XYZ file of C-alpha atoms in Angstrom:
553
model
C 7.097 8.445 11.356
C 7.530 5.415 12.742
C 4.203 3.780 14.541
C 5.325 -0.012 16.499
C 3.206 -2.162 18.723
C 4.899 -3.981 21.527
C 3.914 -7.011 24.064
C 4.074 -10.238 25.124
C 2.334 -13.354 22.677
C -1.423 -13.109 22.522
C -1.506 -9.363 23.815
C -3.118 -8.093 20.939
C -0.282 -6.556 18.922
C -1.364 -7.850 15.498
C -5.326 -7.445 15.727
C -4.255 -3.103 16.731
C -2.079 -3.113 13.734
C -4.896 -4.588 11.379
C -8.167 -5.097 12.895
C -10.995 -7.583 12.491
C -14.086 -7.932 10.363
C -16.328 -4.568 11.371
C -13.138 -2.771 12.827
C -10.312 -2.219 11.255
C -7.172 -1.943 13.351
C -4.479 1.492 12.828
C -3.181 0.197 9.281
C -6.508 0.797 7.510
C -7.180 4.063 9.356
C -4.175 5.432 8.252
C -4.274 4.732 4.764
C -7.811 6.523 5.117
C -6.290 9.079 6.168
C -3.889 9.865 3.356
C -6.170 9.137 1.102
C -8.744 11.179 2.117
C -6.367 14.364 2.419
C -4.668 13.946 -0.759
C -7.262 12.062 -3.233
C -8.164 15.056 -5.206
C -4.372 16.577 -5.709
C -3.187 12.617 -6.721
C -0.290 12.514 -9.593
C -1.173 9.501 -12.608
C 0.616 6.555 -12.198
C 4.289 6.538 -13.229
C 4.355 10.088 -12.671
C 6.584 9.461 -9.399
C 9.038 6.610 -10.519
C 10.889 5.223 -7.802
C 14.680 4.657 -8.440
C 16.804 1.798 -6.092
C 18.794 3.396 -3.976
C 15.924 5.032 -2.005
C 15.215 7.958 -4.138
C 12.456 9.347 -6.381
C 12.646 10.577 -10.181
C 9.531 12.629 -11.612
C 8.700 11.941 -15.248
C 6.269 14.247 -17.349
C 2.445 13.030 -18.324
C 3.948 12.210 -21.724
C 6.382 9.890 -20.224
C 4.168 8.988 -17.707
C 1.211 7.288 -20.072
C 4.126 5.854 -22.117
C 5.150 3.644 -19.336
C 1.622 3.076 -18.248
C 0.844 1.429 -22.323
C 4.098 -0.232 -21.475
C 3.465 -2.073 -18.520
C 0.240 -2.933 -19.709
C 1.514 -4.809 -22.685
C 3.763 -6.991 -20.956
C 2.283 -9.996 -19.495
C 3.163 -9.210 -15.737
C 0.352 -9.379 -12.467
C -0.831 -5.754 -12.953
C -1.356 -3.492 -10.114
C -4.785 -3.903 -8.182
C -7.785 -1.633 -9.507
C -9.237 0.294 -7.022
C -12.523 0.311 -8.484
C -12.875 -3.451 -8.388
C -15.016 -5.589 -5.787
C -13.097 -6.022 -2.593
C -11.658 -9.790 -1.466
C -15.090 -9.960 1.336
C -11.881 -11.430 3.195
C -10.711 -8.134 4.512
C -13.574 -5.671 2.687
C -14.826 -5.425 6.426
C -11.796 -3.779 7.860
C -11.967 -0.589 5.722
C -14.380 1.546 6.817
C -13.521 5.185 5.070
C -14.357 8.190 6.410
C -14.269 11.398 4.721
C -14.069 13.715 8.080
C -10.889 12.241 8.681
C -8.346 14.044 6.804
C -5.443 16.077 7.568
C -6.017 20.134 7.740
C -3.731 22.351 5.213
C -2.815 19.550 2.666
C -0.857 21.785 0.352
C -3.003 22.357 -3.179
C -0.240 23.627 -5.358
C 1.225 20.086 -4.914
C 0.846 16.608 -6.465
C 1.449 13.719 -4.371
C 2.115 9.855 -4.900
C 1.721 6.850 -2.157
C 4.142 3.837 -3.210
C 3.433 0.670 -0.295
C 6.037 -1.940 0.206
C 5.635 -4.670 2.931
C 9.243 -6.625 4.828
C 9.191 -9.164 7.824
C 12.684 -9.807 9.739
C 12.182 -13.686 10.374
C 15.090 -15.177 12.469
C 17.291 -11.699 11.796
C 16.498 -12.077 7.958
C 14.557 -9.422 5.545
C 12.595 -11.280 3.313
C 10.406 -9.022 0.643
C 6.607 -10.565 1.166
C 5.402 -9.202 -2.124
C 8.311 -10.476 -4.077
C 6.581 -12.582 -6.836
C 8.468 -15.585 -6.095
C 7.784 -19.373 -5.396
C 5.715 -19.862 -1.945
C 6.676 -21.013 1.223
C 10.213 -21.488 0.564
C 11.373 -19.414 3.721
C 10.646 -22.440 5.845
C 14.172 -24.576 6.311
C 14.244 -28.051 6.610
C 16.625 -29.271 9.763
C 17.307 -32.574 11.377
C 16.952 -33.876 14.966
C 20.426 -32.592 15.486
C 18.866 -28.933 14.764
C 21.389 -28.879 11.320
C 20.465 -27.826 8.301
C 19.426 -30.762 6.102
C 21.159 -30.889 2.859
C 18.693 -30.839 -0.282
C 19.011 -29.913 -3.599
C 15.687 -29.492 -3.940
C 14.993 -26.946 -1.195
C 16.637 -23.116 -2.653
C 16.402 -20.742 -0.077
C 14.977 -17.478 -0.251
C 17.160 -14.351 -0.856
C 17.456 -12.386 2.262
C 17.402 -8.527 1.755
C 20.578 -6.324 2.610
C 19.928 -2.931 4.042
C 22.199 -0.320 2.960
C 22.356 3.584 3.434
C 21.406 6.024 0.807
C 22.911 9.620 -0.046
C 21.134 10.776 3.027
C 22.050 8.847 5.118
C 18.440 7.118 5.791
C 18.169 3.273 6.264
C 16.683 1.022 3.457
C 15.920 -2.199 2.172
C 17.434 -3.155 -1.084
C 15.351 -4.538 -3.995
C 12.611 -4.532 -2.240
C 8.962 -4.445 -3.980
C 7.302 -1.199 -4.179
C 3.681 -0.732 -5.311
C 2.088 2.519 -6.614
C -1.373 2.786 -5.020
C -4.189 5.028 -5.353
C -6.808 4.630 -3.358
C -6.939 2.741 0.699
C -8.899 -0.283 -1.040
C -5.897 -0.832 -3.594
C -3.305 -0.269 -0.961
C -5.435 -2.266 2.048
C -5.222 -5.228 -1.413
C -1.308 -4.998 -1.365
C -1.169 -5.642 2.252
C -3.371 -8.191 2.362
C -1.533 -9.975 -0.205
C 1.655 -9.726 2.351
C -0.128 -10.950 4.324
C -0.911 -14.410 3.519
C 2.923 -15.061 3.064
C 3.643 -14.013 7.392
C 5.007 -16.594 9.344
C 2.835 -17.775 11.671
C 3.312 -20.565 13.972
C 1.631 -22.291 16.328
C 2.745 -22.225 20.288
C 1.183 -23.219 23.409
C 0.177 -19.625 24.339
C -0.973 -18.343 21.269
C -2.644 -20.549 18.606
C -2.026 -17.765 15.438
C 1.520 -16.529 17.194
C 3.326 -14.095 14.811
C 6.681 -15.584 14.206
C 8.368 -12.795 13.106
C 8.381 -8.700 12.733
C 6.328 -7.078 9.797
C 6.968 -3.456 8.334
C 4.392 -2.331 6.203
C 5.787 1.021 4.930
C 4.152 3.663 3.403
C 6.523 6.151 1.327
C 4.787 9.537 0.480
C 6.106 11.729 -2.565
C 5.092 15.042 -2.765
C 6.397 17.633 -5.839
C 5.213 21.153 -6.568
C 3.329 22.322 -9.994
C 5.021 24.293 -12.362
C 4.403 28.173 -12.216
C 1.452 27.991 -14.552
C 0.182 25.555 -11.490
C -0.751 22.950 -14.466
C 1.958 20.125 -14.949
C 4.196 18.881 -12.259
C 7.526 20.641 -12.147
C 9.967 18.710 -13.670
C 13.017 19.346 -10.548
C 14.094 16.373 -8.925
C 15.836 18.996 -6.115
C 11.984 19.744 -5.337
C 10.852 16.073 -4.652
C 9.948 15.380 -0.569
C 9.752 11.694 0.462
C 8.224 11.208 3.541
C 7.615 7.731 5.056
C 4.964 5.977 7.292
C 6.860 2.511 8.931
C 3.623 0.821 10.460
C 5.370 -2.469 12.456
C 3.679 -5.279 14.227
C 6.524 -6.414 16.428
C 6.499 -10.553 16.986
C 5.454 -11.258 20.823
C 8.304 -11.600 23.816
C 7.923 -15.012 25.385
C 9.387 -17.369 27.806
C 10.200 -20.973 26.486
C 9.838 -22.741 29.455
C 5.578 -21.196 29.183
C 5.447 -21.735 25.371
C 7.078 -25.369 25.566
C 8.911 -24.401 21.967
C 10.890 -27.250 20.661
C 13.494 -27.452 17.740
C 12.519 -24.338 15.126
C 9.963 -22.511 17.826
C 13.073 -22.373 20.081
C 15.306 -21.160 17.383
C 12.280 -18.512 15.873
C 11.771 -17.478 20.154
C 15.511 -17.058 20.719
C 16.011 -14.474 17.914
C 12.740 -12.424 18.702
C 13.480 -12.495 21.889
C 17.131 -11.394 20.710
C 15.968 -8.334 18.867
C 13.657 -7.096 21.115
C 16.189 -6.796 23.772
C 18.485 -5.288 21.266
C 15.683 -2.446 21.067
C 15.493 -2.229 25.161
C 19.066 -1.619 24.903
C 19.291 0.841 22.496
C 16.576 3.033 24.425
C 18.266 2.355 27.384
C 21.372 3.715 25.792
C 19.684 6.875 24.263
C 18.025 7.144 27.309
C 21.022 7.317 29.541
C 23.310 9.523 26.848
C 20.250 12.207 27.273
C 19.950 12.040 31.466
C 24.238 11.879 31.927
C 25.295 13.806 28.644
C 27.065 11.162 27.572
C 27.758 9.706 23.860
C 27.778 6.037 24.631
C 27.687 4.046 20.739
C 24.004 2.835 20.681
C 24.268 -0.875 19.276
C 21.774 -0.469 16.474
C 23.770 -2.989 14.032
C 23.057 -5.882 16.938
C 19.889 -6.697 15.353
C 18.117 -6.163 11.707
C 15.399 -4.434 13.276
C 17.077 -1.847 15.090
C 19.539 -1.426 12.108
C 16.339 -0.634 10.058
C 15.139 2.073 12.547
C 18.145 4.107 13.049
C 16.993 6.748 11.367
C 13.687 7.477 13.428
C 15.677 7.483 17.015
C 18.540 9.517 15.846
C 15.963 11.931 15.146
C 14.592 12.277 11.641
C 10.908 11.360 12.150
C 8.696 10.983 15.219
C 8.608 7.673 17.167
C 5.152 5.822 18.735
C 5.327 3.050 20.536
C 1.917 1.703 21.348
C 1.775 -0.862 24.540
C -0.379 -4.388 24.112
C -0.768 -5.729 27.633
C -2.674 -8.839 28.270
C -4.583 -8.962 31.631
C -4.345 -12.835 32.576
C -2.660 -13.642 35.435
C -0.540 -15.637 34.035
C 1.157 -12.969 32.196
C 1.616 -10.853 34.931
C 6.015 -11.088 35.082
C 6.131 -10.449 31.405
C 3.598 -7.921 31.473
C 5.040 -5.904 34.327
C 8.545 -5.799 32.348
C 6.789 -4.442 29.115
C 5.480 -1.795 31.056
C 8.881 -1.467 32.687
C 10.052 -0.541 28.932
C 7.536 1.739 28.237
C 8.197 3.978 31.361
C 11.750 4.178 29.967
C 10.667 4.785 26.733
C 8.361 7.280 27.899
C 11.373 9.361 29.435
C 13.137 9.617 26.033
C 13.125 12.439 23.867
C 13.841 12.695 19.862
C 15.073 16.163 18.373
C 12.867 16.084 15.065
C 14.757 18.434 12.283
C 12.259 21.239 10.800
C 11.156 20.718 7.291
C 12.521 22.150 4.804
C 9.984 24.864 2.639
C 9.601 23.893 -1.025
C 9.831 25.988 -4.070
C 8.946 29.831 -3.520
C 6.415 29.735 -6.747
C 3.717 31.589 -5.692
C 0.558 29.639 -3.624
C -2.593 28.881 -5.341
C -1.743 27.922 -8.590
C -3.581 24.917 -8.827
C -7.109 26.857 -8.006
C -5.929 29.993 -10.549
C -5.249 27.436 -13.676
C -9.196 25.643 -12.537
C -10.444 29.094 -12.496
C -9.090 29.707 -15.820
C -9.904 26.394 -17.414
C -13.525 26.879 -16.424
C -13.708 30.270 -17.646
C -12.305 29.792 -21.037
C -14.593 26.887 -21.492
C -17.900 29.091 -20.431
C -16.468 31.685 -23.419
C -15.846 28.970 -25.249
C -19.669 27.525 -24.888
C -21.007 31.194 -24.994
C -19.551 31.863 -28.569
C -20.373 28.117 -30.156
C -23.530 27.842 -28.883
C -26.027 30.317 -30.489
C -24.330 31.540 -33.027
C -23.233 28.119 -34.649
C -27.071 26.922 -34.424
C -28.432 29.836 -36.464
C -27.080 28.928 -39.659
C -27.606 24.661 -39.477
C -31.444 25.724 -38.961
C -31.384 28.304 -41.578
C -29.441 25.894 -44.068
C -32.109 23.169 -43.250
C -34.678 25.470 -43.886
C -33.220 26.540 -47.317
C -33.051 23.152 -48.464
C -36.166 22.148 -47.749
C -37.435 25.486 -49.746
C -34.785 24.526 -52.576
C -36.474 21.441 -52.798
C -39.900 23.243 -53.579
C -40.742 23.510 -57.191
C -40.297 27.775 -57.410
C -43.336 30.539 -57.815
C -43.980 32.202 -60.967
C -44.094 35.968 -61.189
C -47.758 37.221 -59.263
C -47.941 40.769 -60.771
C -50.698 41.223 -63.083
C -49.764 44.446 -65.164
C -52.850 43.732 -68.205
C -56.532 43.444 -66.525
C -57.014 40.956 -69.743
C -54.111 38.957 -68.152
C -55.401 35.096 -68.063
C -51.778 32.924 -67.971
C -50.363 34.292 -64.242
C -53.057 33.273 -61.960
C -53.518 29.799 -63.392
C -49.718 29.138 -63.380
C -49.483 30.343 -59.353
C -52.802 27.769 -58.854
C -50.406 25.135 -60.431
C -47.291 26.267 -58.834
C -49.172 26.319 -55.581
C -50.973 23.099 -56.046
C -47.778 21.218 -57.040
C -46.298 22.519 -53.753
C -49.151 21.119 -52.069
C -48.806 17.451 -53.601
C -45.332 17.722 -52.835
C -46.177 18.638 -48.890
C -48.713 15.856 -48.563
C -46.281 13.437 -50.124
C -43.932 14.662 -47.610
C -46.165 14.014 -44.879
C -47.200 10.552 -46.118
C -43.829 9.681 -46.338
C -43.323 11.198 -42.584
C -45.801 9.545 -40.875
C -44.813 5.955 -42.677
C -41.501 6.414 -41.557
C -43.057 7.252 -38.116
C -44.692 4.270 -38.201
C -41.770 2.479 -39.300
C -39.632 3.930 -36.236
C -42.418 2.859 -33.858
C -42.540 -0.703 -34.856
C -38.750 -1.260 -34.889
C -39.132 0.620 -31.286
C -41.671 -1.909 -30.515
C -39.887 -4.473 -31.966
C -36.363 -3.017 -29.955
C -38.438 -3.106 -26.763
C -39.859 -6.615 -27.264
C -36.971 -8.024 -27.797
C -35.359 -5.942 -25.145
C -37.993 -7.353 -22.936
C -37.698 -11.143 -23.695
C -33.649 -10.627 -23.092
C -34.120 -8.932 -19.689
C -36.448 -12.213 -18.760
C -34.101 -14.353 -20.256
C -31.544 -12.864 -18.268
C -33.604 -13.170 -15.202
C -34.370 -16.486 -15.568
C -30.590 -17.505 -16.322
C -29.935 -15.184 -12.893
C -32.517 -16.830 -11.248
C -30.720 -20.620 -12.066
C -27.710 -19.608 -11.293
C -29.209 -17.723 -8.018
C -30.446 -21.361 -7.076
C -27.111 -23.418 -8.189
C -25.033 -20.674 -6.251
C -27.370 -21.036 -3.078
C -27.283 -24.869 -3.480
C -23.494 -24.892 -3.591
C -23.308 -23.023 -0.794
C -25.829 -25.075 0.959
C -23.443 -27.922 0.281
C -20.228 -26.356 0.899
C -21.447 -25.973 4.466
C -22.775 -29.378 4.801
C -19.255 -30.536 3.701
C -17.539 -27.707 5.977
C -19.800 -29.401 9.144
C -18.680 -32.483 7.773
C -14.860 -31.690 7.910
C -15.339 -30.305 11.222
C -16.618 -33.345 12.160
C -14.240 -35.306 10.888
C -11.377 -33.359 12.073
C -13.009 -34.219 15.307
C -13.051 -37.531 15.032
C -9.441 -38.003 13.769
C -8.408 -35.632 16.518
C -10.295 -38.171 19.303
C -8.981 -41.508 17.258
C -5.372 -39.573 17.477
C -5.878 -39.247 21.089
C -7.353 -42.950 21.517
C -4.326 -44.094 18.936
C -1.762 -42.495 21.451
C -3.425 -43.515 24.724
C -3.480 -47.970 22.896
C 0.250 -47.178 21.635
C 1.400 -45.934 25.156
C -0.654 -48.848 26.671
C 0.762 -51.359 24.666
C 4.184 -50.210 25.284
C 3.629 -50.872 29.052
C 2.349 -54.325 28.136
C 5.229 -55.223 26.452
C 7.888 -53.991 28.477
C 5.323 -56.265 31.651
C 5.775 -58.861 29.020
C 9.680 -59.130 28.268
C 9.589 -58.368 32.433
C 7.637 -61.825 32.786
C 8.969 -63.751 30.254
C 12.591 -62.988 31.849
C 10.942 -64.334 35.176
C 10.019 -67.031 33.735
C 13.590 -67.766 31.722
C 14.936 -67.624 35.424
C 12.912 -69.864 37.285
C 12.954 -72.469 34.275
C 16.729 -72.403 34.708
C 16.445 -72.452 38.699
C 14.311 -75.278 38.403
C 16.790 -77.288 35.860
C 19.990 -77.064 38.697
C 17.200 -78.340 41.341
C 16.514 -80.862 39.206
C 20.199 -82.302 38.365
C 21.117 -81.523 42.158
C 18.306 -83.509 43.150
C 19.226 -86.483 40.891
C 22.497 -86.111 42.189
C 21.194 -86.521 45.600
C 18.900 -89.864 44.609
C 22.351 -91.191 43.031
C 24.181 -91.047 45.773
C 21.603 -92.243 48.278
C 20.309 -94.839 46.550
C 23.971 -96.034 45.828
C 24.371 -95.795 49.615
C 21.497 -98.059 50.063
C 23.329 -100.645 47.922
C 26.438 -100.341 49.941
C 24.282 -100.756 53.054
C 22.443 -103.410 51.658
């Protein structure tokens, strides 16, 4: 299946994909959803073992718990617990329900989820879960829009999709995690996440700057006929696949006022999502004429990556963000333009193929058995086996006893039996009060070291409170002053952002004062040299007039 939202910038696109504190968006609900219908009949880890070149090997539980001790010896990030306390950044977008699973989940099968998350950022694949150096898919250019050359800077290693045996689009080498439960998987995403490229524009303050394909990869395998281990056939294996994508936002350039890398970023979106108009135009108009025009899937990554699900092995969902501001209203009314089209074209989906012909409800026949054998098994140990230990205990204790003479008195003159029973007896006597003593001191005994236990049990439980209770008041006061010093970054973020404004408003100012300046002081450079020839023209003049005079005089 293959579930894509599509819109303009700031339509909503990414917040139906994930959610938001309270709600969580489509992502979380379907992982809730698998897990829900198949917790019970989950494989271990390592069972499934995905190969690279799309595929899926099944290993038995022997080779299984081998790799498990394996991995966990070498000093790599392991996989996320599921049992663990949540990040509280996203533990308020799962919300799991148990009524919503899927009806006639299979039982005689075993099933494994594997989660691997892509983005396509300016028509490249990049793996966002690849444990690699951070924030190195950001280029550096020049004014001159070039790439600027630094031997520093190593870009990241865009992924290559190829075709496997069956003729299904992947992504090469790209990071696939085995999860087992929606917290663990909801984890793996999150961690994605953080690495999106998101950019600031004039429309949308968090803009997605490129597409993101969280896909979910589903492998299902029968049990063996006894319906105990998993049968050990790759030829039985089914791989389905979940591709949940948050499209990046169509925009116009000229409304987002993109400059330098937001115009490159905006020009390949833009790019690829009319590569996908085109293509459902194309299938569109091959199923209304008949024709078998080539759809242009290899135009753009995305499309490329998607061939599969229009040429018909999956189903396809498009789900429509539309923002109502008036502003939006052009680009709005050609995304719903699209999804008309798209509305109009239809996808032959390929029946499933059945799986083994072992016979159905194995798995409930082998719990049937396991619980009766262990019921016989309890019936015969129990009873019998604890007749003997309290006999044996018994005899012991008896063995212990000094033994009793012979009580039959054959003579009537007979004065030695009774008096050796009184001592036998009496002896047997001592010997039970001495038991008894010793009993009740070592009664005593227990009782004071269980006072003692419960003392000191006591004083470390109010220790432990009172180290709580510090810590309860250090926590709260570091909270306390982590928002004091959050209020006071706000406010200072304020203030820089005001003295930024106030910096550009003196700058532009005293660029108009200087260019008034240079205007005056040219003015003044004129007239100075204006007055200079009046000057010498006028001394000319009193020259020759007052050597007229002379002459005249």
């Amino acid at each position: 299946g293959l579930l894509f939202t599509y819109g303009v910038t700031g339509s909503g696109k990414t917040h139906t994909m994930t959610g938001s504190p309270g709600d969580g968006g489509l992502l979380p609900r379907c992982l809730a959803m698998i897990f829900n219908s198949i917790g019970p009949f989950q494989a271990k880890r390592f069972v499934f073992k995905l190969d690279d070149k799309n595929g899926v090997d099944v290993q038995s539980e022997v080779e299984a718990l081998l790799e498990r001790q394996r991995r966990e010896a070498l000093p790599i990030p392991k996989t996320p617990a599921g049992k663990r306390q949540l990040d509280p950044e996203f533990a308020d977008m799962i919300d799991v329900q148990d009524r919503c699973r899927a009806e006639e989940v299979d039982e005689d099968n075993v099933y494994g989820v594997f989660v691997s998350y892509i983005e396509i950022y300016n028509n490249y694949i990049y793996d966002l879960l690849e444990e690699a150096p951070c924030d190195s898919i950001k280029p550096k250019w020049n004014s001159c829009n070039t790439p600027v050359r630094n031997g520093d800077f190593v870009p990241p290693q865009s992924k290559t999709l190829r075709e496997d045996q069956n003729h299904n689009m992947y992504v090469t080498g790209c990071t696939e995690v085995e999860v087992k439960s929606t917290e663990e998987a909801f984890e793996v995403f999150w961690r994605g996440q953080k690495k999106r490229r998101i950019a600031n524009t004039q429309l949308n303050r968090e803009s997605s700057r490129s597409h993101s394909v969280f896909i979910i990869k589903l492998a299902q395998a029968p049990l063996d006929a006894d319906g105990d281990n998993v049968l050990q056939e790759k030829e039985q294996i089914i791989l389905s696949q979940l591709s949940l994508v948050d499209l990046a936002g169509s925009e116009r350039t000229n409304r987002t006022k993109a400059e330098g890398n937001r115009l490159r970023e905006a020009g390949n979106i833009n790019q690829s999502l009319m590569t996908l108009r085109t293509c459902i135009e194309v299938l569109r108009e091959n199923q209304l004429y008949g024709t078998n025009k080539m759809v242009p899937y290899r135009d753009s990554k995305l499309t490329h990556l998607f061939k599969n699900y229009f040429d018909g092995e999956g189903k396809v969902r498009m789900i429509v963000c539309v923002n109502p501001k008036a502003e939006d209203y052009e680009e709005s009314l050609q995304v719903m333009r699209f999804a008309e089209v798209t509305q109009e074209v239809e996808v032959a989906r390929p029946t499933d193929r059945p799986l083994c012909g072992l016979t159905p409800g194995r798995r409930l026949r082998n719990q049937a058995f396991r619980e009766e054998l262990s019921r016989k098994l309890e019936l015969r140990g129990g009873p019998v086996g604890a007749g003997p230990e309290e006999q044996s205990a018994a005899e012991l204790f008896f063995q212990s006893l000094p033994p009793l003479p012979s009580c039959e008195l054959l003579d009537i003159n007979d004065d030695q039996t009774l008096p050796k029973l009184i001592e036998a007896l009496e002896q047997r006597h001592k010997m039970r009060q001495t038991l008894a003593e010793e009993f009740a001191k070592n009664v005593l005994a227990f009782k004071t070291m269980l006072q003692e236990f419960d003392s000191s049990v006591a004083s470390k439980e109010n220790y432990i409170q009172g180290k709580l209770a510090e810590r309860e008041k250090t926590i709260t006061g570091q909270r306390t002053e982590l928002e004091r010093l959050e209020k006071k970054i706000k406010t200072l973020e304020y203030k820089i952002e005001i003295l930024e404004k106030t910096a550009t408003i003196y700058e532009e100012d005293k660029r108009n004062l200087q260019q008034e300046l240079e205007s005056q002081s040219q003015r003044l450079q004129r007239q100075a040299s204006d007055k200079r020839r009046l000057e010498a023209r006028l001394q000319g003049m009193v020259a020759e007039t007052s050597l007229k005079w002379e002459k005249e005089c």
